[in-house]
PDB file of C-alpha atoms in Angstrom:
ATOM      1  CA  UNK A   1      -5.859 -13.608  -1.383  1.00  0.00           C
ATOM      2  CA  UNK A   2      -4.019 -12.086  -4.361  1.00  0.00           C
ATOM      3  CA  UNK A   3      -2.139  -8.885  -3.677  1.00  0.00           C
ATOM      4  CA  UNK A   4       0.012  -6.300  -5.375  1.00  0.00           C
ATOM      5  CA  UNK A   5       3.698  -6.636  -4.561  1.00  0.00           C
ATOM      6  CA  UNK A   6       6.442  -4.041  -4.910  1.00  0.00           C
ATOM      7  CA  UNK A   7      10.219  -4.198  -4.862  1.00  0.00           C
ATOM      8  CA  UNK A   8      12.397  -2.962  -3.356  1.00  0.00           C
ATOM      9  CA  UNK A   9      10.754  -1.881  -0.121  1.00  0.00           C
ATOM     10  CA  UNK A  10      13.369   0.847   0.291  1.00  0.00           C
ATOM     11  CA  UNK A  11      15.657   2.373  -2.322  1.00  0.00           C
ATOM     12  CA  UNK A  12      18.375   4.886  -1.594  1.00  0.00           C
ATOM     13  CA  UNK A  13      19.923   6.673  -4.536  1.00  0.00           C
ATOM     14  CA  UNK A  14      22.030   9.702  -5.257  1.00  0.00           C
ATOM     15  CA  UNK A  15      20.667  12.761  -6.981  1.00  0.00           C
ATOM     16  CA  UNK A  16      20.912  12.452 -10.739  1.00  0.00           C
ATOM     17  CA  UNK A  17      20.836   8.668 -10.772  1.00  0.00           C
ATOM     18  CA  UNK A  18      18.205   6.585 -12.520  1.00  0.00           C
ATOM     19  CA  UNK A  19      15.934   4.336 -10.491  1.00  0.00           C
ATOM     20  CA  UNK A  20      13.456   1.672 -11.476  1.00  0.00           C
ATOM     21  CA  UNK A  21      10.671   0.756  -9.107  1.00  0.00           C
ATOM     22  CA  UNK A  22       9.014  -2.570  -9.721  1.00  0.00           C
ATOM     23  CA  UNK A  23       5.503  -3.808  -9.175  1.00  0.00           C
ATOM     24  CA  UNK A  24       3.711  -7.081  -9.764  1.00  0.00           C
ATOM     25  CA  UNK A  25      -0.001  -6.308 -10.115  1.00  0.00           C
ATOM     26  CA  UNK A  26      -2.748  -8.803  -9.336  1.00  0.00           C
ATOM     27  CA  UNK A  27      -2.655 -11.339 -12.141  1.00  0.00           C
ATOM     28  CA  UNK A  28      -6.020 -10.851 -13.854  1.00  0.00           C
ATOM     29  CA  UNK A  29      -6.047  -7.065 -13.541  1.00  0.00           C
ATOM     30  CA  UNK A  30      -5.878  -4.913 -16.651  1.00  0.00           C
ATOM     31  CA  UNK A  31      -5.346  -1.386 -15.313  1.00  0.00           C
ATOM     32  CA  UNK A  32      -2.219  -0.288 -13.524  1.00  0.00           C
ATOM     33  CA  UNK A  33      -1.367   2.856 -11.622  1.00  0.00           C
ATOM     34  CA  UNK A  34       1.412   4.660  -9.821  1.00  0.00           C
ATOM     35  CA  UNK A  35       0.860   7.061  -6.949  1.00  0.00           C
ATOM     36  CA  UNK A  36       3.299   8.773  -4.658  1.00  0.00           C
ATOM     37  CA  UNK A  37       3.172  10.203  -1.155  1.00  0.00           C
ATOM     38  CA  UNK A  38       5.735  12.672   0.052  1.00  0.00           C
ATOM     39  CA  UNK A  39       6.246  12.353   3.804  1.00  0.00           C
ATOM     40  CA  UNK A  40       3.384  14.006   5.658  1.00  0.00           C
ATOM     41  CA  UNK A  41       1.479  14.873   2.484  1.00  0.00           C
ATOM     42  CA  UNK A  42      -1.407  13.500   0.478  1.00  0.00           C
ATOM     43  CA  UNK A  43      -1.310  10.482  -1.782  1.00  0.00           C
ATOM     44  CA  UNK A  44      -0.950  11.858  -5.334  1.00  0.00           C
ATOM     45  CA  UNK A  45      -1.843  10.200  -8.597  1.00  0.00           C
ATOM     46  CA  UNK A  46       0.991   9.915 -11.113  1.00  0.00           C
ATOM     47  CA  UNK A  47      -0.136   7.766 -14.027  1.00  0.00           C
ATOM     48  CA  UNK A  48      -2.526   5.084 -15.196  1.00  0.00           C
ATOM     49  CA  UNK A  49      -1.661   2.442 -17.789  1.00  0.00           C
ATOM     50  CA  UNK A  50      -3.858   0.193 -19.863  1.00  0.00           C
ATOM     51  CA  UNK A  51      -3.306  -1.921 -22.945  1.00  0.00           C
ATOM     52  CA  UNK A  52       0.376  -1.020 -23.019  1.00  0.00           C
ATOM     53  CA  UNK A  53      -0.107   2.686 -23.084  1.00  0.00           C
ATOM     54  CA  UNK A  54      -0.594   5.576 -20.703  1.00  0.00           C
ATOM     55  CA  UNK A  55      -4.287   6.377 -20.302  1.00  0.00           C
ATOM     56  CA  UNK A  56      -3.886   9.354 -17.992  1.00  0.00           C
ATOM     57  CA  UNK A  57      -1.054  11.167 -16.278  1.00  0.00           C
ATOM     58  CA  UNK A  58      -0.764  14.005 -13.823  1.00  0.00           C
ATOM     59  CA  UNK A  59       1.304  17.169 -14.032  1.00  0.00           C
ATOM     60  CA  UNK A  60       3.841  15.517 -11.752  1.00  0.00           C
ATOM     61  CA  UNK A  61       4.503  12.832 -14.353  1.00  0.00           C
ATOM     62  CA  UNK A  62       6.906  14.802 -16.527  1.00  0.00           C
ATOM     63  CA  UNK A  63       9.585  13.657 -18.952  1.00  0.00           C
ATOM     64  CA  UNK A  64      11.716  12.338 -16.104  1.00  0.00           C
ATOM     65  CA  UNK A  65       9.190   9.591 -15.495  1.00  0.00           C
ATOM     66  CA  UNK A  66       8.275   6.621 -17.641  1.00  0.00           C
ATOM     67  CA  UNK A  67       6.307   3.436 -17.139  1.00  0.00           C
ATOM     68  CA  UNK A  68       6.564   0.078 -18.791  1.00  0.00           C
ATOM     69  CA  UNK A  69       5.096  -3.368 -18.671  1.00  0.00           C
ATOM     70  CA  UNK A  70       8.133  -5.304 -19.865  1.00  0.00           C
ATOM     71  CA  UNK A  71       6.528  -8.724 -19.569  1.00  0.00           C
ATOM     72  CA  UNK A  72       3.238 -10.269 -18.564  1.00  0.00           C
ATOM     73  CA  UNK A  73       3.675  -9.717 -14.867  1.00  0.00           C
ATOM     74  CA  UNK A  74       5.821  -6.696 -14.045  1.00  0.00           C
ATOM     75  CA  UNK A  75       4.920  -3.017 -14.156  1.00  0.00           C
ATOM     76  CA  UNK A  76       7.753  -0.548 -13.666  1.00  0.00           C
ATOM     77  CA  UNK A  77       8.207   3.129 -12.931  1.00  0.00           C
ATOM     78  CA  UNK A  78      11.479   4.672 -14.055  1.00  0.00           C
ATOM     79  CA  UNK A  79      12.803   8.002 -12.887  1.00  0.00           C
ATOM     80  CA  UNK A  80      15.625   9.022 -15.221  1.00  0.00           C
ATOM     81  CA  UNK A  81      17.484  11.603 -13.169  1.00  0.00           C
ATOM     82  CA  UNK A  82      16.327  11.709  -9.605  1.00  0.00           C
ATOM     83  CA  UNK A  83      15.963  14.931  -7.670  1.00  0.00           C
ATOM     84  CA  UNK A  84      15.843  15.461  -3.932  1.00  0.00           C
ATOM     85  CA  UNK A  85      12.139  16.229  -4.213  1.00  0.00           C
ATOM     86  CA  UNK A  86      11.471  12.788  -5.678  1.00  0.00           C
ATOM     87  CA  UNK A  87      11.972  11.336  -2.210  1.00  0.00           C
ATOM     88  CA  UNK A  88       8.618   9.767  -1.343  1.00  0.00           C
ATOM     89  CA  UNK A  89       6.680   6.548  -0.949  1.00  0.00           C
ATOM     90  CA  UNK A  90       5.684   5.208  -4.344  1.00  0.00           C
ATOM     91  CA  UNK A  91       2.610   3.025  -4.491  1.00  0.00           C
ATOM     92  CA  UNK A  92       1.599   0.777  -7.332  1.00  0.00           C
ATOM     93  CA  UNK A  93      -2.048  -0.182  -7.750  1.00  0.00           C
ATOM     94  CA  UNK A  94      -4.074  -2.345 -10.087  1.00  0.00           C
ATOM     95  CA  UNK A  95      -7.723  -2.907 -10.903  1.00  0.00           C
ATOM     96  CA  UNK A  96      -9.617  -5.436 -13.025  1.00  0.00           C
ATOM     97  CA  UNK A  97     -11.427  -2.728 -14.925  1.00  0.00           C
ATOM     98  CA  UNK A  98     -11.579   1.004 -15.325  1.00  0.00           C
ATOM     99  CA  UNK A  99     -14.473   1.501 -12.948  1.00  0.00           C
ATOM    100  CA  UNK A 100     -13.426  -1.042 -10.364  1.00  0.00           C
ATOM    101  CA  UNK A 101     -11.715  -0.464  -7.056  1.00  0.00           C
ATOM    102  CA  UNK A 102      -7.948  -0.165  -7.097  1.00  0.00           C
ATOM    103  CA  UNK A 103      -5.762  -2.402  -4.961  1.00  0.00           C
ATOM    104  CA  UNK A 104      -2.531  -0.934  -3.691  1.00  0.00           C
ATOM    105  CA  UNK A 105       0.830  -2.467  -2.998  1.00  0.00           C
ATOM    106  CA  UNK A 106       2.846  -1.855   0.180  1.00  0.00           C
ATOM    107  CA  UNK A 107       4.963   0.835  -1.471  1.00  0.00           C
ATOM    108  CA  UNK A 108       8.610   1.561  -2.137  1.00  0.00           C
ATOM    109  CA  UNK A 109      10.263   4.207  -0.048  1.00  0.00           C
ATOM    110  CA  UNK A 110      12.599   6.194  -2.312  1.00  0.00           C
ATOM    111  CA  UNK A 111      15.224   8.298  -0.637  1.00  0.00           C
ATOM    112  CA  UNK A 112      17.271  10.617  -2.843  1.00  0.00           C
ATOM    113  CA  UNK A 113      20.427  11.977  -1.234  1.00  0.00           C
TER     114      UNK A 113
ATOM    115  CA  UNK B   1     -14.282  14.983  -9.404  1.00  0.00           C
ATOM    116  CA  UNK B   2     -16.305  16.476  -6.574  1.00  0.00           C
ATOM    117  CA  UNK B   3     -14.493  17.743  -3.507  1.00  0.00           C
ATOM    118  CA  UNK B   4     -14.960  16.016  -0.154  1.00  0.00           C
ATOM    119  CA  UNK B   5     -14.784  17.375   3.386  1.00  0.00           C
ATOM    120  CA  UNK B   6     -13.910  15.183   6.360  1.00  0.00           C
ATOM    121  CA  UNK B   7     -13.082  15.913   9.989  1.00  0.00           C
ATOM    122  CA  UNK B   8      -9.370  15.964  10.668  1.00  0.00           C
ATOM    123  CA  UNK B   9      -9.525  13.440  13.472  1.00  0.00           C
ATOM    124  CA  UNK B  10     -11.880  11.277  15.511  1.00  0.00           C
ATOM    125  CA  UNK B  11     -11.618   8.982  18.490  1.00  0.00           C
ATOM    126  CA  UNK B  12     -13.495   5.777  19.128  1.00  0.00           C
ATOM    127  CA  UNK B  13     -13.505   3.258  21.950  1.00  0.00           C
ATOM    128  CA  UNK B  14     -12.503  -0.283  21.119  1.00  0.00           C
ATOM    129  CA  UNK B  15     -15.535  -2.470  20.472  1.00  0.00           C
ATOM    130  CA  UNK B  16     -17.803   0.470  19.714  1.00  0.00           C
ATOM    131  CA  UNK B  17     -19.038   1.533  16.307  1.00  0.00           C
ATOM    132  CA  UNK B  18     -16.973   4.143  14.506  1.00  0.00           C
ATOM    133  CA  UNK B  19     -19.003   6.518  12.350  1.00  0.00           C
ATOM    134  CA  UNK B  20     -16.914   8.566   9.941  1.00  0.00           C
ATOM    135  CA  UNK B  21     -18.734  11.378   8.109  1.00  0.00           C
ATOM    136  CA  UNK B  22     -17.975  12.855   4.724  1.00  0.00           C
ATOM    137  CA  UNK B  23     -19.523  15.782   2.905  1.00  0.00           C
ATOM    138  CA  UNK B  24     -19.583  15.808  -0.882  1.00  0.00           C
ATOM    139  CA  UNK B  25     -22.200  18.416  -1.676  1.00  0.00           C
ATOM    140  CA  UNK B  26     -21.082  18.946  -5.287  1.00  0.00           C
ATOM    141  CA  UNK B  27     -21.264  15.283  -6.239  1.00  0.00           C
ATOM    142  CA  UNK B  28     -22.834  14.639  -9.617  1.00  0.00           C
ATOM    143  CA  UNK B  29     -25.275  11.923 -10.515  1.00  0.00           C
ATOM    144  CA  UNK B  30     -22.776   9.457 -11.949  1.00  0.00           C
ATOM    145  CA  UNK B  31     -20.044   9.839  -9.355  1.00  0.00           C
ATOM    146  CA  UNK B  32     -19.332   7.092  -6.847  1.00  0.00           C
ATOM    147  CA  UNK B  33     -18.270   7.494  -3.228  1.00  0.00           C
ATOM    148  CA  UNK B  34     -15.231   5.402  -2.332  1.00  0.00           C
ATOM    149  CA  UNK B  35     -13.640   4.821   1.043  1.00  0.00           C
ATOM    150  CA  UNK B  36     -10.040   3.817   1.551  1.00  0.00           C
ATOM    151  CA  UNK B  37      -7.851   3.735   4.616  1.00  0.00           C
ATOM    152  CA  UNK B  38      -4.129   3.960   5.210  1.00  0.00           C
ATOM    153  CA  UNK B  39      -2.532   2.381   8.225  1.00  0.00           C
ATOM    154  CA  UNK B  40       0.662   4.222   9.120  1.00  0.00           C
ATOM    155  CA  UNK B  41       2.677   4.419   5.864  1.00  0.00           C
ATOM    156  CA  UNK B  42       1.250   1.318   4.256  1.00  0.00           C
ATOM    157  CA  UNK B  43      -0.491   1.335   0.894  1.00  0.00           C
ATOM    158  CA  UNK B  44      -4.080   2.582   0.885  1.00  0.00           C
ATOM    159  CA  UNK B  45      -6.575  -0.200   1.454  1.00  0.00           C
ATOM    160  CA  UNK B  46      -9.921  -0.310  -0.313  1.00  0.00           C
ATOM    161  CA  UNK B  47     -12.877  -0.528   2.071  1.00  0.00           C
ATOM    162  CA  UNK B  48     -16.150   0.015   0.236  1.00  0.00           C
ATOM    163  CA  UNK B  49     -17.872   2.114  -2.393  1.00  0.00           C
ATOM    164  CA  UNK B  50     -21.394   3.061  -3.425  1.00  0.00           C
ATOM    165  CA  UNK B  51     -23.462   5.151  -5.786  1.00  0.00           C
ATOM    166  CA  UNK B  52     -26.732   5.886  -4.017  1.00  0.00           C
ATOM    167  CA  UNK B  53     -27.804   2.792  -2.132  1.00  0.00           C
ATOM    168  CA  UNK B  54     -26.401   1.801   1.228  1.00  0.00           C
ATOM    169  CA  UNK B  55     -23.714  -0.831   0.977  1.00  0.00           C
ATOM    170  CA  UNK B  56     -22.295  -3.379   3.397  1.00  0.00           C
ATOM    171  CA  UNK B  57     -19.382  -5.754   3.183  1.00  0.00           C
ATOM    172  CA  UNK B  58     -17.253  -7.693   5.644  1.00  0.00           C
ATOM    173  CA  UNK B  59     -15.306  -4.583   6.613  1.00  0.00           C
ATOM    174  CA  UNK B  60     -17.839  -1.803   6.884  1.00  0.00           C
ATOM    175  CA  UNK B  61     -21.158  -0.243   5.961  1.00  0.00           C
ATOM    176  CA  UNK B  62     -21.633   2.824   3.813  1.00  0.00           C
ATOM    177  CA  UNK B  63     -24.658   5.025   4.327  1.00  0.00           C
ATOM    178  CA  UNK B  64     -25.305   7.606   1.605  1.00  0.00           C
ATOM    179  CA  UNK B  65     -27.956  10.265   2.186  1.00  0.00           C
ATOM    180  CA  UNK B  66     -30.855  10.437  -0.208  1.00  0.00           C
ATOM    181  CA  UNK B  67     -29.603  13.683  -1.768  1.00  0.00           C
ATOM    182  CA  UNK B  68     -26.115  12.079  -1.998  1.00  0.00           C
ATOM    183  CA  UNK B  69     -24.493  15.161  -0.545  1.00  0.00           C
ATOM    184  CA  UNK B  70     -22.981  13.287   2.355  1.00  0.00           C
ATOM    185  CA  UNK B  71     -22.140   9.796   3.506  1.00  0.00           C
ATOM    186  CA  UNK B  72     -21.039   7.917   6.611  1.00  0.00           C
ATOM    187  CA  UNK B  73     -18.665   5.011   6.858  1.00  0.00           C
ATOM    188  CA  UNK B  74     -19.501   2.717   9.742  1.00  0.00           C
ATOM    189  CA  UNK B  75     -17.055   0.279  11.292  1.00  0.00           C
ATOM    190  CA  UNK B  76     -19.455  -1.721  13.459  1.00  0.00           C
ATOM    191  CA  UNK B  77     -17.007  -2.974  16.089  1.00  0.00           C
ATOM    192  CA  UNK B  78     -13.795  -0.983  15.956  1.00  0.00           C
ATOM    193  CA  UNK B  79     -10.551  -2.647  17.004  1.00  0.00           C
ATOM    194  CA  UNK B  80      -7.136  -1.193  17.708  1.00  0.00           C
ATOM    195  CA  UNK B  81      -6.060  -2.362  14.241  1.00  0.00           C
ATOM    196  CA  UNK B  82      -8.632  -0.010  12.710  1.00  0.00           C
ATOM    197  CA  UNK B  83      -6.563   2.990  13.779  1.00  0.00           C
ATOM    198  CA  UNK B  84      -5.749   4.628  10.441  1.00  0.00           C
ATOM    199  CA  UNK B  85      -6.381   7.591   8.176  1.00  0.00           C
ATOM    200  CA  UNK B  86      -9.702   7.129   6.382  1.00  0.00           C
ATOM    201  CA  UNK B  87     -10.232   8.731   2.996  1.00  0.00           C
ATOM    202  CA  UNK B  88     -13.561   9.536   1.418  1.00  0.00           C
ATOM    203  CA  UNK B  89     -13.116   9.914  -2.358  1.00  0.00           C
ATOM    204  CA  UNK B  90     -15.606  10.872  -5.010  1.00  0.00           C
ATOM    205  CA  UNK B  91     -14.688   9.278  -8.280  1.00  0.00           C
ATOM    206  CA  UNK B  92     -15.824  10.162 -11.738  1.00  0.00           C
ATOM    207  CA  UNK B  93     -17.828   7.753 -13.811  1.00  0.00           C
ATOM    208  CA  UNK B  94     -17.076   6.411 -17.243  1.00  0.00           C
ATOM    209  CA  UNK B  95     -20.482   7.641 -18.336  1.00  0.00           C
ATOM    210  CA  UNK B  96     -20.185  11.025 -16.655  1.00  0.00           C
ATOM    211  CA  UNK B  97     -17.552  12.281 -19.005  1.00  0.00           C
ATOM    212  CA  UNK B  98     -14.988  12.798 -16.295  1.00  0.00           C
ATOM    213  CA  UNK B  99     -11.777  10.996 -15.637  1.00  0.00           C
ATOM    214  CA  UNK B 100     -12.262   7.971 -13.499  1.00  0.00           C
ATOM    215  CA  UNK B 101      -8.835   6.469 -13.760  1.00  0.00           C
ATOM    216  CA  UNK B 102      -7.395   8.221 -10.795  1.00  0.00           C
ATOM    217  CA  UNK B 103      -8.268   8.421  -7.138  1.00  0.00           C
ATOM    218  CA  UNK B 104      -7.917  11.911  -5.702  1.00  0.00           C
ATOM    219  CA  UNK B 105      -6.950  11.642  -2.054  1.00  0.00           C
ATOM    220  CA  UNK B 106      -7.552  14.419   0.441  1.00  0.00           C
ATOM    221  CA  UNK B 107      -6.157  14.612   3.939  1.00  0.00           C
ATOM    222  CA  UNK B 108      -8.710  12.170   5.334  1.00  0.00           C
ATOM    223  CA  UNK B 109      -9.769  11.547   8.920  1.00  0.00           C
ATOM    224  CA  UNK B 110      -7.329  10.098  11.415  1.00  0.00           C
ATOM    225  CA  UNK B 111      -9.365   7.595  13.399  1.00  0.00           C
ATOM    226  CA  UNK B 112      -7.790   6.591  16.679  1.00  0.00           C
ATOM    227  CA  UNK B 113      -9.307   3.571  18.378  1.00  0.00           C
ATOM    228  CA  UNK B 114      -8.614   3.628  22.094  1.00  0.00           C
ATOM    229  CA  UNK B 115      -8.523   0.599  24.408  1.00  0.00           C
TER     230      UNK B 115
END
């Protein structure tokens, strides 16, 4: 069964450094998403991406964040200058269409020290 | 998107049916009810969704009341591996004018299946 994959599973970085989280969505899906979950808190929507552009973003998704689909398979989330409060699980998701269910990857645990 | 209310936690005996309720009294006509679950810190897993008719798949059944103000997710024969946080999410429709890109997660119900 196809699934969303994410790398790395755990990333440790120092405050102020740039990080890139990588995702490989399910191959025939057209919509891509990033969510995050701070330890002990709710899963929060960050951004959705379709046709090589952002279709919706949350207030969390400020200028420090960017997303890209650099090739036909990868979908990345970049955080330019990490802060301590960026420490969280980051989940990538994909769906075949806008109104279809979203399938989530296993997540990347980002720890900012 | 309409707000949902779920119990904080529930227990269920292994092998028995688990019935997880959700209230969504402000749901509008074009909004769907989705259920996801999250096992420990894994990625949320899609379970089932519906608009107004009852739905069943290999994982669960979804019963939506006629007025659509509440729903129940049924796991017919719960196993220990079904222990997870279950999220009931009301999602906007493309035709309803609201955003339907995102899923808005609440705190969910922690279902503990006991041996």
